[in-house]
Amino acid sequence: MATATNNHRKLRFHVLRYNPAQPNDTPRIQDYELEEAPGMTLFIALTEIREKQDPSLQFDFVCRAGICGSCGMMINGRPSLACRTVTKDLDADISLAPLPFFALIGDLSVDTGKWMRGMSEKLETWVHSMGEGRDFKRLEEAMDPALAEEVYELDRCIECGCCVASCGTARMRQDFVGAVGLNKMARFRLDPRDKRTDADFYELVGDDNGVFGCMSLLACHDVCPKNLPLQTQIAFLRRKMVVQGTKG
Amino acid sequence: MKIVYTDVLVIGGGLAGLRLAIGAKRRGHDAIILSLVPAKRSHSKAAQGGMQASLGNVAKGQGDTEDVHFEDTVRGSDWGADQDVVRMFVNTAPKAVRELAAWGVPWSRVRKGDRDVIINGQKVTITERDEAHGLIAQRDFGGTKKWRTRYAADGTGHSMINTVADQAIADAIPVHERKEALALIHDGSRCYGAVVRDLITGDISAYVATATAICTGGAGRVYRTTTNAVICEGIGHALALETGVSALGNMEAVQFHPTGIYPAGILVTEGCRGDGGLLKDVDGHRFMPDYEPEKKELASRDVVSRRMEEHIKKGKGHKSRFGEHIWLDITLLGEKHIHTNLREVWDICHYFLGVDPVKEMIPVRPAQHYTMGGVRTDATGQSPTLKGLFSAGEAACWDMHGFNRLGGNSVAETVVAGMIVGETIADYCDKLANTPTVPLGLVREFVEREQAKLAAFTKGGKEDASIIKGEMQDLMTGKVGIFRTGRDLEEAVDKLQKLLVRSRSIGLRSPSPGANPELVTAYRVQRMLKIALSIAYGAAVRTESRGAHFREDFPRRNDAEWLKRTLATWKSESDTLPTLAYEPLDVKRMELPPGWRGYGAKDYIDHPDTPERQKAVEAIRAQHANDRFAMQAALMPYEHLLPEVLRGRNERIDERF
């Protein structure tokens, strides 16, 4: 290990800093230098910068394994998960900024949680089972294995916010539910346990803040860290909602 | 002084806290959840592989019952578990799985007909029954007799917490995100809520409640190498400990997971081995059958982790630039299986190691994984020493895992404990006598005490919080790990005490307003050190080996002297060590008296009561050989401990009522 030290690159991080809690603070770019280490991720790099260089630097990591969705940020201008971004895949100059659209907490930390909760409340992102009381001592209801897998595929969203941060519509419409919201509607629409009909879903997403607000720029599809099939799901949902809307 | 009032204050927004809050709310009590992060980002999410419950739908799970699950769990615990609690758990787990199914978890389902699986390195064809088609499927996991682990591909915890968190939203339960409890408000006999810091603004407020529940998960981050998320710092444990009244049980019982990827420590699921993956050494030799001929790669986690380290010590590890490791080989499972059922594993290998597990082996080495110890409660989740305080999930020690937890039993525990303790806490709030008369002077005193502690960090102290934290983590991984000795443990206890003293002189370099991450590290590290000391000191005093607690200088399990639970309390703020006391386990009440686990070391020292109890148990078993329910009731009645709504037998394909 020690012998390789001389070959390690010097990484230069250019971080957008701003602390709204600090009176008179203004947004600025701050530079940090760090020696690269083998297997270094942005989680490791930012943690080291905070521990050794600047204890005030704000960012969010939780699982640091690409599954919790906490660490979405703009990495060289593109929304991505910082924890699973490996520095060796990047140039020595790395620019970091918080995700746009969401409320800023400070530096690289944004409040995705509050927005996601609002979206969930608005779209009622849970199984609506019409209140029948099941007896959980009894056998569970059977479900087609292939359908269960399809539902799981759409359930893989981690609500990181990358899709919304990359969305053209969201720039213009603060209330747009984003690919994250539309994908959830597609997920519950597919789930036979959810008794809602297309008429119900139309009430939730049949407008410009829902599926008709999407301009099909589809950056969401390109940046989704979980590779969710957002393009097909949004197109499919739009078709179903058009059918529903024209029934009218 | 800002005060928020509620019926139930739940500290922690993971699966246990969410399910507990839902239970209380549905019984008519308001609940507020405090969470360091948005609920869906909690560490519950990281449970990849599965949840244990004895449904017995798949062919390899046929014949599974609560009885088998009970025995697997008690053996896994190395007889450290409270057997009443294990019974309550195994009887509720099938109901929990089915409730989650109704709420929307996309559990993987059984497909009728033939399918190929890998068992013991060989391809085997299994035929699934027609009547099981579409029911919830099970896979194999370590330390279990039957295939019992249900799963949603390899995002089990992810799907579970998505579903339960959305259910909490449906029930309009507020989750106060980015809020951290700094201290419990109490008068030495009763808990009134908590002092809370806002992690965005830095503001301090008080939350006053009839009942307070600690559901904050594990304490893995006191170690350097851990699979735990960065928020798993044992802060909930510390809240209880710092009351001086509430005890922590069995903190020395720390689990190391065999397959953390090396060197990052990120978990790859036990499902890798459950589905047929093998552990190999530097020569490509599959070594586990040499040590554990019965269970091989699927012995319990403590045993597999020790065998791996033992094999590395024999010079059989692969030497990399970071150090030595073992190989996990899942190539034999094939591309399709890996890309569907083990996709998170593929992702992790791809993104963090640059390895394609379809073609290449995965470097792994055991990493800290689970905190068996926790806030001591009774079987209903209530603290026996601090009225109004409850705990559930990994943070609690009620105590279902004893000295080693089985894979798949932790996510199962979160929801099961949430269901049970949610009912208990509602019962508690129902009683008028339990509605507190709030001593506002006391609330204010606690708020001001916490404010003063935070202010002390800006008084020019010379110690750096990050450095102290790093030294603590190195000590824990280096000296309080998988193999322990009296000498190492004493050294660790001594040095941790010195770190604790130093932590009282931490000074901030950056006084920035708002969240201030440096301040967060400063106040947390003081608490983490108390948890680290509870682990290290408990381990130093326990001169035996049991489950995950392995002493090289005392390699045998010693039931005669150590069949008892460690209780750690922190009596005074000026102390540098916890005060230890012990609570014996009663062999005469055990449904499964202590014996050999079926894997691992075979020699142990019996408790004097064991032979007699064993005889009594055998007689009862013979008497009720035809009725497993009557047998169980005669051996160890427990159902009265369960809330009424959760009692009752579970239906199976092979067991209809």
Short mmCIF file of N, CA and C in Angstrom, two decimals, chain B residues 57 110-113 127-135 653:
data_model
loop_
_atom_site.label_atom_id
_atom_site.label_comp_id
_atom_site.label_asym_id
_atom_site.label_seq_id
_atom_site.Cartn_x
_atom_site.Cartn_y
_atom_site.Cartn_z
N ASN B 57 -44.45 -22.91 3.04
CA ASN B 57 -45.11 -23.04 1.73
C ASN B 57 -44.28 -23.81 0.72
N VAL B 110 -44.37 -18.47 -4.61
CA VAL B 110 -44.06 -19.82 -5.07
C VAL B 110 -44.64 -20.05 -6.46
N ARG B 111 -43.82 -20.66 -7.33
CA ARG B 111 -44.31 -21.05 -8.65
C ARG B 111 -44.36 -22.56 -8.67
N LYS B 112 -45.54 -23.12 -8.98
CA LYS B 112 -45.70 -24.58 -8.93
C LYS B 112 -44.82 -25.26 -9.99
N GLY B 113 -44.49 -26.51 -9.72
CA GLY B 113 -43.71 -27.29 -10.68
C GLY B 113 -42.24 -27.36 -10.33
N THR B 127 -39.61 -29.87 -6.69
CA THR B 127 -40.94 -29.72 -7.26
C THR B 127 -41.84 -29.03 -6.24
N GLU B 128 -42.37 -27.88 -6.64
CA GLU B 128 -43.27 -27.15 -5.74
C GLU B 128 -44.71 -27.61 -5.96
N ARG B 129 -45.44 -27.69 -4.85
CA ARG B 129 -46.81 -28.19 -4.89
C ARG B 129 -47.76 -27.23 -5.60
N ASP B 130 -48.80 -27.77 -6.22
CA ASP B 130 -49.82 -26.94 -6.87
C ASP B 130 -50.49 -26.00 -5.87
N GLU B 131 -50.79 -26.57 -4.67
CA GLU B 131 -51.57 -25.77 -3.72
C GLU B 131 -50.75 -24.63 -3.11
N ALA B 132 -49.43 -24.66 -3.33
CA ALA B 132 -48.59 -23.57 -2.81
C ALA B 132 -48.46 -22.43 -3.82
N HIS B 133 -48.90 -22.66 -5.05
CA HIS B 133 -48.70 -21.68 -6.12
C HIS B 133 -49.28 -20.32 -5.73
N GLY B 134 -48.41 -19.31 -5.82
CA GLY B 134 -48.86 -17.95 -5.52
C GLY B 134 -48.77 -17.57 -4.06
N LEU B 135 -48.50 -18.54 -3.19
CA LEU B 135 -48.29 -18.18 -1.79
C LEU B 135 -46.86 -17.67 -1.61
N ILE B 653 -50.63 -24.68 4.81
CA ILE B 653 -51.19 -25.63 3.84
C ILE B 653 -51.39 -26.98 4.52
#
